CSV table of C-alpha atoms and ligand atoms in Angstrom, one decimal:
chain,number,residue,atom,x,y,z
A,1,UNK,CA,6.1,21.3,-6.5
A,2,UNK,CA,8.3,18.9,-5.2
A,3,UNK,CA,9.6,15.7,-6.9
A,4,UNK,CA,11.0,13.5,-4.0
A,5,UNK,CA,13.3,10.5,-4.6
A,6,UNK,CA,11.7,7.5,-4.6
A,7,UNK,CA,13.8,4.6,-2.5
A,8,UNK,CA,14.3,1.0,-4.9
A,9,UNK,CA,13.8,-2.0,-3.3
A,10,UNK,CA,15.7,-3.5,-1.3
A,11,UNK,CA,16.2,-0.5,0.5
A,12,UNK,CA,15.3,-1.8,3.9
A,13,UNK,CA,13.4,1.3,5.3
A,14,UNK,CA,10.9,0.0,2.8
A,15,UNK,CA,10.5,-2.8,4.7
A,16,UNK,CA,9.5,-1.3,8.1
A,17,UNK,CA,6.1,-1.2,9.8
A,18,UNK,CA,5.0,2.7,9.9
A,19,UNK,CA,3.7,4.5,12.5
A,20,UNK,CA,0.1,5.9,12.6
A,21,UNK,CA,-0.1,9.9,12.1
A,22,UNK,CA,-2.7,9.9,14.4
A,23,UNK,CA,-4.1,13.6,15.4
A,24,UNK,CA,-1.2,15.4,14.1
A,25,UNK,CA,-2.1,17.3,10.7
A,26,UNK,CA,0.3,19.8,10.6
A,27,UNK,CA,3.1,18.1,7.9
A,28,UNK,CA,0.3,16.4,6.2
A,29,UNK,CA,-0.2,19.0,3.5
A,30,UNK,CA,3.3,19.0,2.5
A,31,UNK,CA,3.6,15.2,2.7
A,32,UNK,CA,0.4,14.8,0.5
A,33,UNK,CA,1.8,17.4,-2.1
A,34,UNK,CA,4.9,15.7,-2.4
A,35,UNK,CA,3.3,11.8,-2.4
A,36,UNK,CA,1.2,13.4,-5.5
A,37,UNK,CA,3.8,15.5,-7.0
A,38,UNK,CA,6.2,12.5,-7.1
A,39,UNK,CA,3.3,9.9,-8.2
A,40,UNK,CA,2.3,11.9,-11.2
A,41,UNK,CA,6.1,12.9,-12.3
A,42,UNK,CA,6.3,8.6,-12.3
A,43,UNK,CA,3.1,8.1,-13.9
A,44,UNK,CA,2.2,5.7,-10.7
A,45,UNK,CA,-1.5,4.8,-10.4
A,46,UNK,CA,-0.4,5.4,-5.8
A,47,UNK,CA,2.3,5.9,-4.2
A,48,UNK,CA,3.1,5.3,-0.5
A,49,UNK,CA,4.6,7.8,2.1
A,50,UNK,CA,8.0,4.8,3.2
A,51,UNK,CA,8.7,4.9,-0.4
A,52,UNK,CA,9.6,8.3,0.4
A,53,UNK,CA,11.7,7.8,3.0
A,54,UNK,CA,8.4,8.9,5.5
A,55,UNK,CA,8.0,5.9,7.9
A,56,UNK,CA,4.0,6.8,8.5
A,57,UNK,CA,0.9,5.4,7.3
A,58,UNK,CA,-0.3,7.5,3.9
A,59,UNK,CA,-0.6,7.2,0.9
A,60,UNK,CA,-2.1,8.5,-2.2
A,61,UNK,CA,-4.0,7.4,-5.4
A,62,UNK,CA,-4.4,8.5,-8.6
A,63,UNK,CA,-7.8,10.4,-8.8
A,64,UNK,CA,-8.5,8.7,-12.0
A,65,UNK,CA,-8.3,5.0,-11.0
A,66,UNK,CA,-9.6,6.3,-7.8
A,67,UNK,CA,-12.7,7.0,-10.2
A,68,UNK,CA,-12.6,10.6,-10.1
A,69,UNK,CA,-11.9,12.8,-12.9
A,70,UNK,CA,-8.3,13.9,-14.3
A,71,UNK,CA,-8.5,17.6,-13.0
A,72,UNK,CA,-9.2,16.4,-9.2
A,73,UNK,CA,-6.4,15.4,-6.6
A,74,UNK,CA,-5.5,12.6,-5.9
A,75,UNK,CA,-7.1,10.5,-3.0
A,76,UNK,CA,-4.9,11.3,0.4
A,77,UNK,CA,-5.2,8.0,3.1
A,78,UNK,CA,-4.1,8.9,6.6
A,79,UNK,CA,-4.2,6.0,8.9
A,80,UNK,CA,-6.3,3.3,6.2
A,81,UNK,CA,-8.3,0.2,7.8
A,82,UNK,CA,-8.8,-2.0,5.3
A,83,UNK,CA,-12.6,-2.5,6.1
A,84,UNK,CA,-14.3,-5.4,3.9
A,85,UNK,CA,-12.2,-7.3,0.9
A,86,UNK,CA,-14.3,-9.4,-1.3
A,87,UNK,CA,-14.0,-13.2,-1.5
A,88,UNK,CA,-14.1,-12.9,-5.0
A,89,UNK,CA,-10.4,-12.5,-5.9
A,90,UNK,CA,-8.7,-11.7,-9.3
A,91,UNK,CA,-5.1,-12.2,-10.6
A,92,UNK,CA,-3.4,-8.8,-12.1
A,93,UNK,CA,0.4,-8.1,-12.9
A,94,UNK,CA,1.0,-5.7,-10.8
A,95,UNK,CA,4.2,-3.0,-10.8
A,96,UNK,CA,5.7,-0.5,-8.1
A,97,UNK,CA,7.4,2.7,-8.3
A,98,UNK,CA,9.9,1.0,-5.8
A,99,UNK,CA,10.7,-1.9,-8.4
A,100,UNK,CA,10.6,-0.5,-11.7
A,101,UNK,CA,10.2,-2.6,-14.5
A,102,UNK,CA,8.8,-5.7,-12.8
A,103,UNK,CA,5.4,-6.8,-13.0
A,104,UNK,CA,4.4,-9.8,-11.0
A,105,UNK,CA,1.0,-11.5,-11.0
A,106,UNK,CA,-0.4,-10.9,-7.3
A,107,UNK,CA,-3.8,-12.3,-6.6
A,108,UNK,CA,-6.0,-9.5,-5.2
A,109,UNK,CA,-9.6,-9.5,-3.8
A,110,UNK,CA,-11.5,-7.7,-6.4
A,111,UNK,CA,-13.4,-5.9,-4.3
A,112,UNK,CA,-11.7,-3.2,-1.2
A,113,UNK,CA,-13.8,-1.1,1.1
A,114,UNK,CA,-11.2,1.1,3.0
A,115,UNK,CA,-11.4,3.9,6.2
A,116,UNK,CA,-9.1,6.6,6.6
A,117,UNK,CA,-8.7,10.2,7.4
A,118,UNK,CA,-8.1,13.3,4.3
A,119,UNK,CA,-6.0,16.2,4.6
A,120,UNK,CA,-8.4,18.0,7.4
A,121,UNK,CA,-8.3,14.8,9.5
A,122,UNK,CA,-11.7,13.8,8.6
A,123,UNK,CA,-13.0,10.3,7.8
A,124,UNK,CA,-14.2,8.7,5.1
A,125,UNK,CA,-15.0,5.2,3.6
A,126,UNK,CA,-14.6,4.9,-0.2
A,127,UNK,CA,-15.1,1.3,-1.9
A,128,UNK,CA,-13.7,0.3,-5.5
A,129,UNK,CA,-13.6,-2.2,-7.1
A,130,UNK,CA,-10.2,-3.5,-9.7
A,131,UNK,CA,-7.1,-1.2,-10.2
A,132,UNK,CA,-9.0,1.0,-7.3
A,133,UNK,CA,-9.2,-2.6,-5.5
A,134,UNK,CA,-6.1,-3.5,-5.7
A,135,UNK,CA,-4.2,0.0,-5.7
A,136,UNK,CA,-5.7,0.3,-2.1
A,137,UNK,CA,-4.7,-3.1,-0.6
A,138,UNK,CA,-1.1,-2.5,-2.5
A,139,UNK,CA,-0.7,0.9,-0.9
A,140,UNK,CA,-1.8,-0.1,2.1
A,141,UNK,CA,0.8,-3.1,2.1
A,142,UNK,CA,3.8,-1.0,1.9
A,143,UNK,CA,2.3,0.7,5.2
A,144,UNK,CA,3.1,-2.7,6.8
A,145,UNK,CA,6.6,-2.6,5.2
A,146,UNK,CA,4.8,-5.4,2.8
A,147,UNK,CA,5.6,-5.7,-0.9
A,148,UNK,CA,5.5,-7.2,-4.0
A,149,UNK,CA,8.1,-9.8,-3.6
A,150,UNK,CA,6.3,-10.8,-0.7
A,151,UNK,CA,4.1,-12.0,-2.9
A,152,UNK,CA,5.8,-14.5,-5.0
A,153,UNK,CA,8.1,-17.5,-4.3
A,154,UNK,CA,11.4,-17.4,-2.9
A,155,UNK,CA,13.2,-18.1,-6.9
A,156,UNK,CA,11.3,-15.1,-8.3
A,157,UNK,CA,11.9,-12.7,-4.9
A,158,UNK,CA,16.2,-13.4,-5.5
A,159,UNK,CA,15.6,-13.0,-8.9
A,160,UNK,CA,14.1,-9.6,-8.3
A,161,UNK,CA,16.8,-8.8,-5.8
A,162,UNK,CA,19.4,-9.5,-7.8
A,163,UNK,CA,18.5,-6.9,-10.6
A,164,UNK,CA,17.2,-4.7,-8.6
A,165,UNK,CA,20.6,-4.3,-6.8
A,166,UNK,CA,21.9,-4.3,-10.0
A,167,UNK,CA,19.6,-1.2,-11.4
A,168,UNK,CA,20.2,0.2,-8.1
A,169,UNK,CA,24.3,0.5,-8.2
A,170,UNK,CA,24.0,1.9,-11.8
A,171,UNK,CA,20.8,4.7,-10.5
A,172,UNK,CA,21.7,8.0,-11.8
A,173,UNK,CA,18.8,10.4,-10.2
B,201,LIG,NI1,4.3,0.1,-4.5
């Protein structure tokens, strides 16, 4: 088990583009243990590898809105392609481990249909649809160094700043 820190916004590694883990499998247990120990000790519905301090492109999401059952792991993304979105689009506050306490309303396509390798380097292609929906195409934005305050104006993304440097000057984990 291993709880890893997760970095705040506006920590600026989470704003970096991260690089593909390719055919390299050999940290990738360890990496998706820790993205699921450190998502479940948060209570996140995914959690991405930067906000980790890990600069490549995984992530993992909670097997329940994944649409599995409690008891199964999460789902493990290595390199996702975002395949097919929807047209149909629905707005959704929507939170972050790496800001919390804020919810913004982010418009999302409903629908995702997403490509990526597991654990064993295998592929697979998994639709959803909602939380799954949007979980996915959040997740995979913070692969592009992408986040939530991308997402709204320019009042609301210094307003977020601003406390967020605030919460992160009085952070006592
Ligand atoms: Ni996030």
């Amino acid at each position: 088990m291993a709880i890893r820190r997760i970095l705040w916004y506006p920590d600026p590694q989470l704003m970096e583009q991260c690089a593909p883990v390719g055919d390299s499998t050999s940290e990738l247990a360890e990496l998706f243990r820790d993205l699921s120990d450190t998502m479940f000790a948060h209570n996140g519905a995914g959690l991405a590898a930067p906000q980790i301090g890990i600069l490549k492109r995984v992530f993992v999401i909670d097997p329940v809105v994944a649409g599995l059952s409690e008891q199964d792991a999460p789902l493990l993304f290595v390199d996702p392609q975002i395949e097919w979105l929807s047209d149909e689009t629905e707005v959704s506050d929507e939170g972050c481990l790496s800001f919390p306490g804020i919810y913004v309303p982010i418009r999302r396509a409903l629908k995702a249909r997403t490509r990526a390798r597991d654990v064993e380097g295998k592929g697979f292609e998994v639709e959803g649809e909602g939380l799954f929906a949007r979980a996915m195409q959040h997740e995979k934005d913070h692969l592009d160094g992408t986040l939530i305050t991308d997402h709204v104006g320019r009042l609301k993304r210094k307003m977020i700043r601003r406390k967020m440097e605030r919460e992160t000057q009085s952070r006592d984990d």
